[in-house]
Amino acid sequence: MKVKFSNSLYKDHSSLDDLLNMRSSDIYLGSLLFIFYLKKIKHGPSSSVIQRHLETAQKSRVLQLRNCGMKILPEQLQEVGIFLRHHSISSNHWIISIQFKLLMSLKLEVLDLSCNQLNSLPESLAGLCSLKTLNISKNKFVHLPVCVCHLSELNILDASSNLIEFLPDEVKFLKTSELNLNQNRLNSLNATNLVHCEALRTLRVEENCLNKTDFISDFLSNSNVSLIAYAGNLFQDKDFQNLPGYEEYQNRYTATKRKM
């Protein structure tokens, strides 16, 4: 935020001391404005704003609380949580944890938690039995939360742009058809467990720290994955193409393209 002052403010101040004093006043005023701005962000939206969102959500079953400057989720969310199908609290930047009871909805199908400061999720999140799309991108996760591996109806999981270094063994329980792990710090694919994800068709692991040996033969040959986005790792295209099992993967890739 910039505060600009007209040059006319200085035209009657000829001495250096006057100019310095005037600039100090400007800085002080700018500081006050900046503090006011920070307080506004910290406190988040007013109760009246929240209430308007809740009233809209009661009709549409969609609750959008994007970019509201929230640090915690308001308790009022419990009023509409039961029947929500789509819930977004993305781009708040201040949220570091969430209370599952404020998200609980057996009908919730889309949950967007992206662009916050989250580094964990409550295990009870696995109780969202209708959730089909989960976006936890651009947070502070250092590992993939185990609870997401047990979401029975999850189809799309976006965990890109985090700090994830490895995948838990529970990844074998994932039901997703698309898993996005781009722009993390993966140094292991845990392919021995990932191969058991029968529904997985698209795997995105661009811009990580993976070696070609992470793509084991069993995964390339026997998984159902038909698209692997792997650019920006510690190997070249030709290295990947020479891996055992690449031919079987390429056959699946080609067959999928023909159907499109």
Short mmCIF file of C-alpha atoms in Angstrom, two decimals:
data_model
loop_
_atom_site.label_atom_id
_atom_site.label_comp_id
_atom_site.label_asym_id
_atom_site.label_seq_id
_atom_site.Cartn_x
_atom_site.Cartn_y
_atom_site.Cartn_z
CA MET A 1 0.00 0.00 0.00
CA LYS A 2 1.43 3.35 -1.03
CA VAL A 3 0.50 6.76 0.35
CA LYS A 4 1.27 9.62 -2.02
CA PHE A 5 1.52 13.28 -1.07
CA SER A 6 1.42 16.18 -3.46
CA ASN A 7 4.54 18.28 -3.98
CA SER A 8 2.44 21.31 -3.03
CA LEU A 9 2.72 20.23 0.59
CA TYR A 10 6.36 21.28 0.55
CA LYS A 11 6.22 24.53 -1.36
CA ASP A 12 6.03 26.74 1.78
CA HIS A 13 8.84 24.94 3.62
CA SER A 14 12.15 26.30 2.51
CA SER A 15 14.41 25.07 5.31
CA LEU A 16 15.84 21.57 5.48
CA ASP A 17 14.46 21.12 9.01
CA ASP A 18 10.95 21.90 7.82
CA LEU A 19 11.27 19.37 5.03
CA LEU A 20 12.56 16.72 7.40
CA ASN A 21 9.75 17.40 9.86
CA MET A 22 7.19 17.26 7.09
CA ARG A 23 8.50 13.95 5.85
CA SER A 24 8.40 12.53 9.38
CA SER A 25 4.76 13.53 9.59
CA ASP A 26 4.11 11.83 6.29
CA ILE A 27 5.81 8.66 7.49
CA TYR A 28 3.81 8.75 10.73
CA LEU A 29 0.54 9.12 8.86
CA GLY A 30 1.49 6.34 6.48
CA SER A 31 2.31 4.10 9.44
CA LEU A 32 -1.08 4.75 11.02
CA LEU A 33 -2.82 3.87 7.78
CA PHE A 34 -0.79 0.68 7.44
CA ILE A 35 -1.57 -0.38 11.02
CA PHE A 36 -5.26 0.22 10.37
CA TYR A 37 -4.98 -1.94 7.24
CA LEU A 38 -3.32 -4.79 9.17
CA LYS A 39 -5.94 -4.68 11.90
CA LYS A 40 -8.66 -4.88 9.31
CA ILE A 41 -7.07 -8.01 7.84
CA LYS A 42 -6.46 -9.57 11.24
CA HIS A 43 -10.03 -9.17 12.37
CA GLY A 44 -11.38 -10.52 9.10
CA PRO A 45 -14.86 -9.91 7.78
CA SER A 46 -17.54 -8.37 9.98
CA SER A 47 -20.37 -10.47 11.38
CA SER A 48 -22.77 -8.79 8.95
CA VAL A 49 -20.62 -9.85 5.99
CA ILE A 50 -20.47 -13.41 7.31
CA GLN A 51 -24.24 -13.40 7.80
CA ARG A 52 -24.81 -12.34 4.19
CA HIS A 53 -22.63 -15.20 2.98
CA LEU A 54 -24.54 -17.63 5.19
CA GLU A 55 -27.91 -16.44 3.93
CA THR A 56 -26.74 -16.89 0.34
CA ALA A 57 -25.37 -20.35 1.15
CA GLN A 58 -28.70 -21.46 2.59
CA LYS A 59 -30.24 -20.96 -0.84
CA SER A 60 -27.39 -22.02 -3.12
CA ARG A 61 -25.66 -24.64 -0.91
CA VAL A 62 -22.42 -22.92 -1.92
CA LEU A 63 -20.40 -20.96 0.65
CA GLN A 64 -17.68 -18.68 -0.71
CA LEU A 65 -15.40 -17.10 1.90
CA ARG A 66 -12.46 -16.48 -0.40
CA ASN A 67 -9.98 -13.71 0.32
CA CYS A 68 -11.76 -12.51 3.46
CA GLY A 69 -8.66 -12.06 5.61
CA MET A 70 -9.84 -14.68 8.10
CA LYS A 71 -7.46 -16.14 10.65
CA ILE A 72 -9.95 -18.61 12.10
CA LEU A 73 -13.21 -19.99 10.79
CA PRO A 74 -16.27 -18.28 12.29
CA GLU A 75 -18.48 -20.40 14.53
CA GLN A 76 -21.51 -19.37 12.47
CA LEU A 77 -20.45 -21.88 9.80
CA GLN A 78 -22.22 -24.54 11.83
CA GLU A 79 -25.51 -22.91 10.83
CA VAL A 80 -25.15 -23.97 7.19
CA GLY A 81 -22.63 -26.81 7.36
CA ILE A 82 -25.24 -29.54 7.34
CA PHE A 83 -26.43 -28.95 3.78
CA LEU A 84 -23.41 -27.39 2.00
CA ARG A 85 -22.22 -28.98 -1.23
CA HIS A 86 -19.44 -26.53 -2.10
CA HIS A 87 -17.29 -24.71 0.45
CA SER A 88 -14.36 -22.39 -0.30
CA ILE A 89 -12.16 -20.60 2.23
CA SER A 90 -9.23 -20.19 -0.15
CA SER A 91 -6.89 -17.19 -0.34
CA ASN A 92 -7.29 -16.09 3.26
CA HIS A 93 -3.54 -16.54 3.85
CA TRP A 94 -3.88 -16.35 7.65
CA ILE A 95 -5.67 -19.62 8.42
CA ILE A 96 -3.28 -22.06 10.10
CA SER A 97 -5.75 -24.68 11.33
CA ILE A 98 -9.34 -25.73 10.85
CA GLN A 99 -11.97 -27.24 13.10
CA PHE A 100 -13.67 -30.18 11.47
CA LYS A 101 -17.02 -29.45 13.13
CA LEU A 102 -17.19 -26.21 11.11
CA LEU A 103 -16.81 -28.12 7.85
CA MET A 104 -18.91 -31.13 8.69
CA SER A 105 -21.44 -31.85 5.98
CA LEU A 106 -22.29 -35.31 4.76
CA LYS A 107 -23.34 -33.69 1.48
CA LEU A 108 -20.18 -31.63 0.91
CA GLU A 109 -18.74 -32.41 -2.53
CA VAL A 110 -16.16 -29.65 -3.10
CA LEU A 111 -13.81 -28.23 -0.46
CA ASP A 112 -11.25 -25.55 -1.35
CA LEU A 113 -8.67 -24.83 1.37
CA SER A 114 -5.99 -23.47 -0.96
CA CYS A 115 -3.77 -20.43 -0.36
CA ASN A 116 -3.63 -20.52 3.43
CA GLN A 117 -1.05 -21.52 6.06
CA LEU A 118 -2.28 -25.03 6.83
CA ASN A 119 0.22 -27.75 7.74
CA SER A 120 -2.20 -30.42 8.95
CA LEU A 121 -5.81 -31.54 8.64
CA PRO A 122 -8.00 -33.13 11.32
CA GLU A 123 -8.22 -36.91 10.97
CA SER A 124 -11.99 -36.65 11.21
CA LEU A 125 -11.95 -35.02 7.76
CA ALA A 126 -12.13 -38.56 6.42
CA GLY A 127 -15.76 -38.49 7.52
CA LEU A 128 -16.71 -36.28 4.56
CA CYS A 129 -18.26 -39.23 2.78
CA SER A 130 -19.51 -37.29 -0.28
CA LEU A 131 -16.39 -35.22 -0.95
CA LYS A 132 -15.30 -35.49 -4.58
CA THR A 133 -12.85 -32.58 -4.99
CA LEU A 134 -10.33 -31.37 -2.40
CA ASN A 135 -7.92 -28.50 -3.00
CA ILE A 136 -5.18 -28.03 -0.39
CA SER A 137 -2.66 -26.40 -2.73
CA LYS A 138 -0.44 -23.47 -1.72
CA ASN A 139 -0.28 -24.26 1.98
CA LYS A 140 2.52 -25.46 4.28
CA PHE A 141 2.08 -29.24 4.27
CA VAL A 142 5.33 -31.20 4.61
CA HIS A 143 3.61 -34.54 4.10
CA LEU A 144 0.36 -35.62 2.51
CA PRO A 145 -2.28 -35.77 5.27
CA VAL A 146 -3.21 -39.40 5.90
CA CYS A 147 -6.88 -38.52 6.33
CA VAL A 148 -7.24 -37.61 2.64
CA CYS A 149 -6.25 -41.16 1.72
CA HIS A 150 -9.43 -42.41 3.38
CA LEU A 151 -11.94 -40.13 1.64
CA SER A 152 -14.11 -42.78 0.03
CA GLU A 153 -15.56 -40.69 -2.83
CA LEU A 154 -12.61 -38.38 -3.56
CA ASN A 155 -12.00 -38.02 -7.28
CA ILE A 156 -9.62 -35.06 -7.57
CA LEU A 157 -6.93 -34.11 -5.04
CA ASP A 158 -4.81 -30.99 -5.59
CA ALA A 159 -1.89 -30.81 -3.14
CA SER A 160 0.41 -28.78 -5.39
CA SER A 161 2.68 -25.96 -4.24
CA ASN A 162 3.33 -27.24 -0.73
CA LEU A 163 6.47 -28.55 1.01
CA ILE A 164 5.63 -32.25 0.75
CA GLU A 165 8.70 -34.51 0.82
CA PHE A 166 7.16 -37.98 0.84
CA LEU A 167 3.91 -39.88 0.49
CA PRO A 168 2.64 -42.02 3.38
CA ASP A 169 2.09 -45.75 2.93
CA GLU A 170 -1.64 -45.06 3.28
CA VAL A 171 -1.52 -43.49 -0.19
CA LYS A 172 -2.49 -46.95 -1.47
CA PHE A 173 -6.01 -46.28 -0.19
CA LEU A 174 -6.53 -43.18 -2.35
CA LYS A 175 -9.64 -43.33 -4.51
CA THR A 176 -8.73 -40.35 -6.71
CA SER A 177 -8.50 -40.43 -10.49
CA GLU A 178 -6.26 -37.34 -10.47
CA LEU A 179 -3.49 -36.53 -7.99
CA ASN A 180 -1.65 -33.22 -8.35
CA LEU A 181 1.65 -32.96 -6.45
CA ASN A 182 3.37 -30.40 -8.66
CA GLN A 183 5.82 -27.95 -7.08
CA ASN A 184 6.59 -29.80 -3.87
CA ARG A 185 9.80 -31.30 -2.46
CA LEU A 186 9.11 -34.94 -3.18
CA ASN A 187 12.23 -37.10 -2.98
CA SER A 188 10.27 -40.34 -2.96
CA LEU A 189 7.21 -41.42 -4.93
CA ASN A 190 6.43 -44.45 -2.75
CA ALA A 191 5.44 -46.18 -5.97
CA THR A 192 5.22 -49.59 -4.28
CA ASN A 193 2.08 -48.32 -2.54
CA LEU A 194 0.93 -45.88 -5.21
CA VAL A 195 0.61 -48.75 -7.68
CA HIS A 196 -2.38 -50.02 -5.69
CA CYS A 197 -4.46 -46.90 -6.41
CA GLU A 198 -6.77 -48.58 -8.90
CA ALA A 199 -8.72 -45.44 -9.78
CA LEU A 200 -5.65 -43.25 -10.39
CA ARG A 201 -5.34 -42.17 -14.01
CA THR A 202 -3.47 -38.85 -13.85
CA LEU A 203 -0.38 -38.22 -11.74
CA ARG A 204 1.22 -34.77 -11.72
CA VAL A 205 4.63 -34.53 -10.03
CA GLU A 206 6.31 -31.70 -11.94
CA GLU A 207 9.03 -29.61 -10.27
CA ASN A 208 9.98 -31.96 -7.46
CA CYS A 209 13.19 -33.78 -6.47
CA LEU A 210 12.41 -37.20 -7.91
CA ASN A 211 14.91 -39.54 -9.55
CA LYS A 212 14.07 -41.81 -12.46
CA THR A 213 14.43 -44.81 -10.17
CA ASP A 214 11.37 -43.64 -8.22
CA PHE A 215 9.26 -44.78 -11.18
CA ILE A 216 9.67 -48.49 -10.59
CA SER A 217 8.85 -51.08 -13.25
CA ASP A 218 5.84 -52.44 -11.36
CA PHE A 219 4.26 -48.97 -11.25
CA LEU A 220 4.83 -48.20 -14.93
CA SER A 221 3.75 -51.66 -16.07
CA ASN A 222 0.87 -52.52 -13.79
CA SER A 223 -0.74 -49.33 -12.54
CA ASN A 224 -3.74 -47.80 -14.30
CA VAL A 225 -2.06 -44.40 -14.63
CA SER A 226 -2.23 -43.18 -18.22
CA LEU A 227 -0.73 -39.70 -17.77
CA ILE A 228 2.37 -38.85 -15.74
CA ALA A 229 3.52 -35.21 -15.76
CA TYR A 230 7.12 -35.34 -14.53
CA ALA A 231 9.00 -32.33 -16.01
CA GLY A 232 11.35 -30.45 -13.71
CA ASN A 233 12.75 -33.39 -11.74
CA LEU A 234 16.25 -34.90 -11.53
CA PHE A 235 16.17 -36.72 -14.88
CA GLN A 236 15.57 -36.10 -18.57
CA ASP A 237 12.82 -37.30 -20.90
CA LYS A 238 15.10 -39.89 -22.48
CA ASP A 239 15.90 -41.31 -19.04
CA PHE A 240 12.20 -41.80 -18.36
CA GLN A 241 11.57 -43.31 -21.78
CA ASN A 242 14.30 -45.91 -21.20
CA LEU A 243 12.82 -47.15 -17.93
CA PRO A 244 11.54 -50.74 -17.67
CA GLY A 245 7.78 -50.65 -18.01
CA TYR A 246 7.71 -47.44 -20.05
CA GLU A 247 6.29 -49.23 -23.10
CA GLU A 248 3.27 -50.47 -21.14
CA TYR A 249 2.71 -46.97 -19.74
CA GLN A 250 2.98 -45.48 -23.23
CA ASN A 251 0.37 -47.92 -24.51
CA ARG A 252 -2.07 -46.76 -21.84
CA TYR A 253 -1.26 -43.13 -22.63
CA THR A 254 -1.90 -43.64 -26.35
CA ALA A 255 -5.13 -45.55 -25.77
CA THR A 256 -6.45 -42.75 -23.55
CA LYS A 257 -5.57 -40.10 -26.14
CA ARG A 258 -7.48 -42.00 -28.82
CA LYS A 259 -10.62 -41.95 -26.68
CA MET A 260 -10.51 -38.19 -26.25
#
